[in-house]
Short mmCIF file of C-alpha atoms and ligand atoms in Angstrom, two decimals:
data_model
loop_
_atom_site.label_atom_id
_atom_site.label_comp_id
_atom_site.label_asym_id
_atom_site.label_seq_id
_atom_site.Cartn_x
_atom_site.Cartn_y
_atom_site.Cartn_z
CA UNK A 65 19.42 -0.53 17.68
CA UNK A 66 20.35 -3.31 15.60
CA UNK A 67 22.12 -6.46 15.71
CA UNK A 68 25.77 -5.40 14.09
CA UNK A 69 26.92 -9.39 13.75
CA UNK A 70 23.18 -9.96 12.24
CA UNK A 71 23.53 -11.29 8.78
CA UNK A 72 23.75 -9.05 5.55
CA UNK A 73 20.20 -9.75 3.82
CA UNK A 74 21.24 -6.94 1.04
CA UNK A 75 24.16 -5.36 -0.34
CA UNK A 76 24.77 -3.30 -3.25
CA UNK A 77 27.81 -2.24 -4.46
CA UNK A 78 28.60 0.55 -7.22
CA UNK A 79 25.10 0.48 -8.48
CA UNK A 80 24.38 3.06 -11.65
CA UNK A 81 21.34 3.49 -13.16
CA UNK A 82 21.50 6.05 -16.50
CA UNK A 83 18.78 6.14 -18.77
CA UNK A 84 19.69 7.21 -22.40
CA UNK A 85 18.36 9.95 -24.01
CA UNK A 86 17.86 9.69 -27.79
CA UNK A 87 17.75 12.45 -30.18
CA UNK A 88 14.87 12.56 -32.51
CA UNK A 89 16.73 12.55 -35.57
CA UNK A 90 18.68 9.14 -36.41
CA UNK A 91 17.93 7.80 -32.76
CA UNK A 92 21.01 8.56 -31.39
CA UNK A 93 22.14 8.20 -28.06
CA UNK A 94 22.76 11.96 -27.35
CA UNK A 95 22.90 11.73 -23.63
CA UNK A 96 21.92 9.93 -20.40
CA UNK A 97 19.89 10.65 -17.17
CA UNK A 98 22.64 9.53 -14.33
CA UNK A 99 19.26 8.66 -11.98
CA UNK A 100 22.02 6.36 -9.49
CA UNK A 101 25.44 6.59 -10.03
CA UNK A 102 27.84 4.42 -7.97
CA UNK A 103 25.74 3.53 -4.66
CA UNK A 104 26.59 1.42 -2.19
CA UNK A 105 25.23 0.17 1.02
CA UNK A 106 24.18 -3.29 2.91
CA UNK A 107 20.93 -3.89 5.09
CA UNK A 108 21.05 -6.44 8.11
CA UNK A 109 18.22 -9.05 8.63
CA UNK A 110 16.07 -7.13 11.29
CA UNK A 111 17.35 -3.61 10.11
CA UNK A 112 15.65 -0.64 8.63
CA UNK A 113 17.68 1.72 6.61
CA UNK A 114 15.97 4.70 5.74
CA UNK A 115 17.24 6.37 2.24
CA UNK A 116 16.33 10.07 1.95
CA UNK A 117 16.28 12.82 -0.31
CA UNK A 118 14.36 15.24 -2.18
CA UNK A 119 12.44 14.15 -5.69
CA UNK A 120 14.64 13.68 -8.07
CA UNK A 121 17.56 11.97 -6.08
CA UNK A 122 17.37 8.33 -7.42
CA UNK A 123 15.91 7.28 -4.05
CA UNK A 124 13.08 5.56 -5.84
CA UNK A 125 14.77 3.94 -8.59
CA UNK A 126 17.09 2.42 -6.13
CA UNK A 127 14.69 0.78 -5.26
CA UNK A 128 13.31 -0.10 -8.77
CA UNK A 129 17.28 -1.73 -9.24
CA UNK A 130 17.03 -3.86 -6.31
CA UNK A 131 13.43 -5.38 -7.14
CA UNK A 132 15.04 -5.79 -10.62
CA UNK A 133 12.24 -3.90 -12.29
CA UNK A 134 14.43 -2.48 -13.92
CA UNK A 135 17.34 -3.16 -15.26
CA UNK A 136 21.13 -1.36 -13.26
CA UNK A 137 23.52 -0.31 -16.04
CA UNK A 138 26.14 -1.25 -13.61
CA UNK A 139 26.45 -2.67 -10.28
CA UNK A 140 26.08 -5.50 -7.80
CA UNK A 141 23.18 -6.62 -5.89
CA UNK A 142 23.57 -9.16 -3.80
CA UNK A 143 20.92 -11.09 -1.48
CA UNK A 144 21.64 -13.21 0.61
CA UNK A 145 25.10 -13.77 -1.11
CA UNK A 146 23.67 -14.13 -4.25
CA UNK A 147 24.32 -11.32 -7.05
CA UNK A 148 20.70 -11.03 -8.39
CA UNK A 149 22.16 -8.68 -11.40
CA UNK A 150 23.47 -12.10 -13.05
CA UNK A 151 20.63 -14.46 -11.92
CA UNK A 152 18.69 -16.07 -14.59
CA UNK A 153 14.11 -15.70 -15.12
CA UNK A 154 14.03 -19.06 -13.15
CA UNK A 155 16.54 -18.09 -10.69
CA UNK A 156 15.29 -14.16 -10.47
CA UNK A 157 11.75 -15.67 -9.76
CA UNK A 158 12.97 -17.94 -6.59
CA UNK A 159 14.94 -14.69 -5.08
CA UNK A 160 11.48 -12.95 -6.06
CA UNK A 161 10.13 -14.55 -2.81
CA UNK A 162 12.43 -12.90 -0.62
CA UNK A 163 12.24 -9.38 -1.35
CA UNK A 164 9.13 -7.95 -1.43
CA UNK A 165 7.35 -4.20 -2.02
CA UNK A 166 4.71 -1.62 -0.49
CA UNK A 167 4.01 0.98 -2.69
CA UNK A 168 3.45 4.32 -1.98
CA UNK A 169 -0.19 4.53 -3.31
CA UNK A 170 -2.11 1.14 -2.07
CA UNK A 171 -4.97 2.26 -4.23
CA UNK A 172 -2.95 1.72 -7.55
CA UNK A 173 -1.31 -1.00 -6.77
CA UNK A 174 -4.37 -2.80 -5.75
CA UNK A 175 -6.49 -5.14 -8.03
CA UNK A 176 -9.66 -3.14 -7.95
CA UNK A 177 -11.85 -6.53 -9.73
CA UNK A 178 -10.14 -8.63 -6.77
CA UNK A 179 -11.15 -9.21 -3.45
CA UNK A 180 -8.81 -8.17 -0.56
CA UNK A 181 -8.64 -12.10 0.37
CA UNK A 182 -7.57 -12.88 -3.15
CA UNK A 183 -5.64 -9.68 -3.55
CA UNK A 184 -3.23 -11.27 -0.52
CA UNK A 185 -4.03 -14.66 -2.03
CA UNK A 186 -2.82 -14.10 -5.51
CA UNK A 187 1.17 -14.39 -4.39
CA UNK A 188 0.76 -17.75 -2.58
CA UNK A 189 -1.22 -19.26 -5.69
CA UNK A 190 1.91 -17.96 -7.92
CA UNK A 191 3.84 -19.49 -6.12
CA UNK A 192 1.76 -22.81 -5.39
CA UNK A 193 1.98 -22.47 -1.46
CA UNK A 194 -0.78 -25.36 -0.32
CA UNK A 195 -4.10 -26.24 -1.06
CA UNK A 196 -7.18 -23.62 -1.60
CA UNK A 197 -8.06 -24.37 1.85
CA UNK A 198 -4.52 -24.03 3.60
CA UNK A 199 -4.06 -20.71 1.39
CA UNK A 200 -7.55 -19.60 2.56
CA UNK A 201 -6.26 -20.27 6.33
CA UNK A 202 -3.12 -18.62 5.87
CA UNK A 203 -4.64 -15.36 4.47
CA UNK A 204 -7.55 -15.04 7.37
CA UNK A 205 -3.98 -15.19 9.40
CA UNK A 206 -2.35 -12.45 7.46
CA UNK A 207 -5.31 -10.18 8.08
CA UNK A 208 -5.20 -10.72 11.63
CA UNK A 209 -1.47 -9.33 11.79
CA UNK A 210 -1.91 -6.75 9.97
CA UNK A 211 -5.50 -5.57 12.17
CA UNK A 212 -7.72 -6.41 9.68
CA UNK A 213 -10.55 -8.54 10.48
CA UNK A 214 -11.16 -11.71 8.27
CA UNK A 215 -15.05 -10.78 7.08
CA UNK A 216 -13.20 -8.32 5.37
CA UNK A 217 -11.84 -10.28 3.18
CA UNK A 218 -14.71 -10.38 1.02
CA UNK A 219 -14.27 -6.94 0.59
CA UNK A 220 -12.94 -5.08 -2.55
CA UNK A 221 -10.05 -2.23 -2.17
CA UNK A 222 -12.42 0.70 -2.60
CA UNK A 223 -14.53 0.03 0.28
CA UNK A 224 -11.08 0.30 2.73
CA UNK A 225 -9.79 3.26 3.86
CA UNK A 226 -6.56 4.80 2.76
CA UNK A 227 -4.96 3.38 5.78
CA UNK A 228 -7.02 0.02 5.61
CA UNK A 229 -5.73 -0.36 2.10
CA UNK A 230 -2.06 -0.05 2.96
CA UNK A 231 -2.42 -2.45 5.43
CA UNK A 232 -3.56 -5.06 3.03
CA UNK A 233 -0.87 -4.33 0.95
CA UNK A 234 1.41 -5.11 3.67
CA UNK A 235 -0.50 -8.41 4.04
CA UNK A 236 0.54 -9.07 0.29
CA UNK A 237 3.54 -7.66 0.87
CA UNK A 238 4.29 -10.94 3.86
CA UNK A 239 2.67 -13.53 2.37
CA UNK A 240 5.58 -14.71 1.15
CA UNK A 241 7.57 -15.23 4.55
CA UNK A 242 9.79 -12.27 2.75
CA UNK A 243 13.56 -11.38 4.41
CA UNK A 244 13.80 -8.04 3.11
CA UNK A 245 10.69 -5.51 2.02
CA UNK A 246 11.23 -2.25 -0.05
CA UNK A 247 8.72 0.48 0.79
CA UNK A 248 8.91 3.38 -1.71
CA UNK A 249 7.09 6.35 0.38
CA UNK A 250 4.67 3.84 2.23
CA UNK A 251 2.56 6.30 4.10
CA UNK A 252 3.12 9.83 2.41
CA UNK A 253 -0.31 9.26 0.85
CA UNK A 254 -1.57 8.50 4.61
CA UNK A 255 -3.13 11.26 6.43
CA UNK A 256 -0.71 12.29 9.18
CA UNK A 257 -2.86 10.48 12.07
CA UNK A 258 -3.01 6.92 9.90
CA UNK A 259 0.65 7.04 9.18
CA UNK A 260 1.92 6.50 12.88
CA UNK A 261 -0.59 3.83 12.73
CA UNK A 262 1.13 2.08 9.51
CA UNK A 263 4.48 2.61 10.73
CA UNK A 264 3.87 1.06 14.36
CA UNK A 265 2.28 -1.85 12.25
CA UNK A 266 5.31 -2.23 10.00
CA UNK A 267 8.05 -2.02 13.35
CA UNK A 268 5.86 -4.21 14.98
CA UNK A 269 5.78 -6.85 12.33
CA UNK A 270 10.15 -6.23 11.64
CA UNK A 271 9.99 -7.70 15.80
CA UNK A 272 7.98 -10.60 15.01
CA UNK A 273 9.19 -11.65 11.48
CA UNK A 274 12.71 -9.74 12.05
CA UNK A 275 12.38 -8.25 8.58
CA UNK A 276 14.37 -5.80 6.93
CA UNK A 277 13.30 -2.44 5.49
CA UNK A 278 14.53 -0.62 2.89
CA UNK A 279 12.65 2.27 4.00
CA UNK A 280 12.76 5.37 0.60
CA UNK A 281 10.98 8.24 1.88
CA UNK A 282 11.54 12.28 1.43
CA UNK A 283 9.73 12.66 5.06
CA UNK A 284 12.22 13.56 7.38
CA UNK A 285 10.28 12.87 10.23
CA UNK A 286 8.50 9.59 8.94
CA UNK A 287 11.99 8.57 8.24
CA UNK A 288 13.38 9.13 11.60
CA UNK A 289 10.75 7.10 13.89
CA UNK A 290 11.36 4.22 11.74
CA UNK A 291 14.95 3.82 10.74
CA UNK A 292 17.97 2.21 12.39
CA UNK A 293 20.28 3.45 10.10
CA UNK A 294 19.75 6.51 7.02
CA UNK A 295 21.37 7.42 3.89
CA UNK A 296 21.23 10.78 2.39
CA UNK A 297 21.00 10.62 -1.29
CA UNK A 298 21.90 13.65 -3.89
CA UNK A 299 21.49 13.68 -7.33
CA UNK A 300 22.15 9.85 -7.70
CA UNK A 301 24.58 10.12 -5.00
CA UNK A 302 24.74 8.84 -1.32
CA UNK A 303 25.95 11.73 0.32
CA UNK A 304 26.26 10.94 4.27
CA UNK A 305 25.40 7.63 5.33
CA UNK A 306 25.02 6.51 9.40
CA UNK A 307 23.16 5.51 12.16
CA UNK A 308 19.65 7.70 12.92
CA UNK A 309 20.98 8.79 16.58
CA UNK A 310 24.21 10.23 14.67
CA UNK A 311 22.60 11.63 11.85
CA UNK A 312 19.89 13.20 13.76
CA UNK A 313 21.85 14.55 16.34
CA UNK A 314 25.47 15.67 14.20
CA UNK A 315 25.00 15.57 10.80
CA UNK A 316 27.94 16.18 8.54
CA UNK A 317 27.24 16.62 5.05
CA UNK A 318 26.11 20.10 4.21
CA UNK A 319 22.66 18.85 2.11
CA UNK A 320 22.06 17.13 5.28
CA UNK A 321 22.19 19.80 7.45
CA UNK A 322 20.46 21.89 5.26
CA UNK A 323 17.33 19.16 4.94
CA UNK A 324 17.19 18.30 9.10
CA UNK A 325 17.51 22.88 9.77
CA UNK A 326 14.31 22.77 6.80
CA UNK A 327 12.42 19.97 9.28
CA UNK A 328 10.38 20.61 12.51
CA UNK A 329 11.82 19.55 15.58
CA UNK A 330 10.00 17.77 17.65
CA UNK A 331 12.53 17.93 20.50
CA UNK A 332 12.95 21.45 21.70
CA UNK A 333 16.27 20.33 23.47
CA UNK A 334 17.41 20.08 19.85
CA UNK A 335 18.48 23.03 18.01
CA UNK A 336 19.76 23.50 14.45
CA UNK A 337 21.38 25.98 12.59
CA UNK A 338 19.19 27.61 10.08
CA UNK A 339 20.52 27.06 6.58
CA UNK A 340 18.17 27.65 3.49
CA UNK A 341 18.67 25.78 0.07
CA UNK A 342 19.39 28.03 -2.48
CA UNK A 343 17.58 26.83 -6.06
CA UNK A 344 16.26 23.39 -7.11
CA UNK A 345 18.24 20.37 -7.64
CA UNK A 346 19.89 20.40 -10.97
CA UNK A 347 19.71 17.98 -13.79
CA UNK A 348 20.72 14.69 -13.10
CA UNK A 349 21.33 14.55 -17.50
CA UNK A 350 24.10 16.95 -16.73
CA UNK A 351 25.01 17.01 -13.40
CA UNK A 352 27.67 19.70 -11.90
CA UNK A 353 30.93 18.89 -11.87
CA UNK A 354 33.17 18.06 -9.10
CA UNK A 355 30.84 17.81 -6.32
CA UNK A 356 26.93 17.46 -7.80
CA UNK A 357 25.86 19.69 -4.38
CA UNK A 358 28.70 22.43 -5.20
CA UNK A 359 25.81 24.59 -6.84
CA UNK A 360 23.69 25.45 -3.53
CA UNK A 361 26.25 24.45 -0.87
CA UNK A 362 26.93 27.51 1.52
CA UNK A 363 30.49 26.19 2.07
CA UNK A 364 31.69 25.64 -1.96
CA UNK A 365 35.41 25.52 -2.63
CA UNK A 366 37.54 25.88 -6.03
CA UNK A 367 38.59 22.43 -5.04
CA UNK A 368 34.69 21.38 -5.03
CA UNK A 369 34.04 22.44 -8.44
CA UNK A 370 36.32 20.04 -10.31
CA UNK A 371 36.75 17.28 -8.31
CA UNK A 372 34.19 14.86 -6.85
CA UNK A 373 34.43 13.99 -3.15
CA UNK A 374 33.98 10.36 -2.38
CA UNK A 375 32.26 8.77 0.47
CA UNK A 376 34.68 8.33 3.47
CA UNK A 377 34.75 6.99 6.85
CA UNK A 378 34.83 10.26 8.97
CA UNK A 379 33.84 7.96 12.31
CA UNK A 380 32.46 3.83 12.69
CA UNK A 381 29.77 3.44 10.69
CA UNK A 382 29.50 7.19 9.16
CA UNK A 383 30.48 7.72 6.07
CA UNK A 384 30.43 11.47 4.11
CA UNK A 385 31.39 12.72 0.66
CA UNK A 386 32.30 16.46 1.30
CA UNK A 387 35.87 18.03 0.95
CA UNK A 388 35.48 19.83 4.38
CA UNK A 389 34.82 16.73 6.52
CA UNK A 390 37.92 14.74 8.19
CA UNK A 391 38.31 11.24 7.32
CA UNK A 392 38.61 9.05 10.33
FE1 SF4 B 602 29.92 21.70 -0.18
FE2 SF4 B 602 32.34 21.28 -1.21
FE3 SF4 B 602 31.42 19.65 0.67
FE4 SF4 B 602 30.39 19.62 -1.78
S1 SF4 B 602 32.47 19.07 -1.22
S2 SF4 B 602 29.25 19.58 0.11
S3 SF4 B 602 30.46 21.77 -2.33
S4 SF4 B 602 31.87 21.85 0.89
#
């Protein structure tokens, strides 16, 4: 559990993402890929909120918005106070420090004509953080806390292991002192016995640091041993949003329950209804109407087809967008 009266690090409010399509004749817009369309959630200092879905939800360009790599089409993001969507290059590149990234595939994201120790060097440089020497000290440090030894610093990314290599990006990842870090499917690229290793190293360093996670993965599982809180994304759309104990243990929204019945238990106390998805998730360039889930939920009303169901309190600190579920 988290701190509830810790401070807000992150919040975002009615963020949309839609990327235009143009037709090939005149360039004209002729429609738009709705990737994230009205999110909203906040992340504590010390928190991890894991944000879930299947490929093609908008998870991952959430994340894109809030490291302002690209651009929302609507929206607030605020850190620390601050909305980031109207800061200025000088301004963006100060609030740069705070939030960082680990990608999903270290390999790629990895200078391969770098060393490791100038790999996690390269940020502090940027940013004029001390003298060669201090900067030298403060990297051998790094690789200590993230369990890799110093020698290996002279070491370039393809002579690590998958899981070595996503440790040093987590070393880039901190150099910074960062509040808040955005890890877009950290250890899906991990083989299964590395990844409990990576994601022990990332809660151990949230204790020590008290960092903040926004944690995008499609791994139930994963997501489960690391988050305090999840959110359930459809289509562009948070869909249930609460604590991992509740949404483990009673989840609400129908796509929920149909992604934790699809997941192995690990907890044989635990049992779920079995309830198959029907189909793939539809276009996000012309998403169903009403609710964007009415086309493979089990339970679909006439009411669900034309209009949308918003995302309500149904309890403290659970929030759902389905017709069928009581508000609190
Ligand atoms: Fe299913 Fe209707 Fe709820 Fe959407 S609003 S999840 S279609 S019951």
């Amino acid at each position: 559990m988290t701190d509830a009266d810790a401070r807000t690090i992150l919040e975002v409010s009615g963020l949309r993402k839609h990327f235009p399509i143009y037709g090939t004749l005149l360039k004209r817009k002729v429609g738009a890929v709705q990737a994230v369309d009205d999110v909203s959630f906040h992340i504590r200092q010390g928190e991890t909120l894991g944000l879930v879905g299947e490929s093609g939800s908008g998870k991952s360009t959430v994340g894109k918005l809030i490291l302002r790599l690209i651009d929302p089409t609507a929206g607030e993001i605020h850190i620390n106070g601050e909305d980031v969507t109207r800061a200025g290059s000088g301004r963006m590149r100060a609030l740069r420090r705070d939030i960082q990234m680990v990608f999903q595939d270290p390999y790629a994201s990895l200078n391969p004509r770098l060393s490791a120790g100038s790999i996690v060097a390269e940020p502090l440089h940027n940013y004029g953080e001390g003298s060669a020497s201090e900067i030298e000290d403060r990297v051998k440090r790094l690789f200590l806390k993230v369990g890799l030894r110093p020698e290996a610093m002279a070491k370039y990314p393809h002579e690590f292991s998958g899981g070595q290599r996503q440790r040093l990006g987590v070393a880039r990842a901190l150099a910074l002192e960062p509040e808040l870090i955005v890890a877009d499917e950290p250890v899906s690229a991990l083989d299964v016995s590395v990844q409990a290793q990576v994601l022990n190293l990332l809660m151990d360093l949230q204790q020590e640091f008290n960092l903040a996670y926004l944690f995008i993965s499609h791994d139930l599982a994963v997501v489960e041993h690391i988050s305090h809180r999840v959110a359930v994304m459809y289509l562009g759309k948070i869909v249930e949003l609460t604590d991992r104990e509740t949404l483990f243990r009673d989840p609400q929204h129908p796509y929920t329950r149909a992604l934790l019945s699809a997941a192995p238990v690990a907890d044989p106390q635990v049992k779920r209804d079995r309830m198959i998805l029907k189909g793939d998730i539809p276009s996000p360039i012309n998403p169903p109407s009403g609710c964007r889930f009415h086309t493979r939920c089990p339970f679909v009303e006439e009411l669900c087809r034309v209009e949308e169901p918003l995302l309500r309190d149904v309890a403290a600190e659970h929030s759902v967008a389905c017709h069928l579920t009581d508000s609190a």
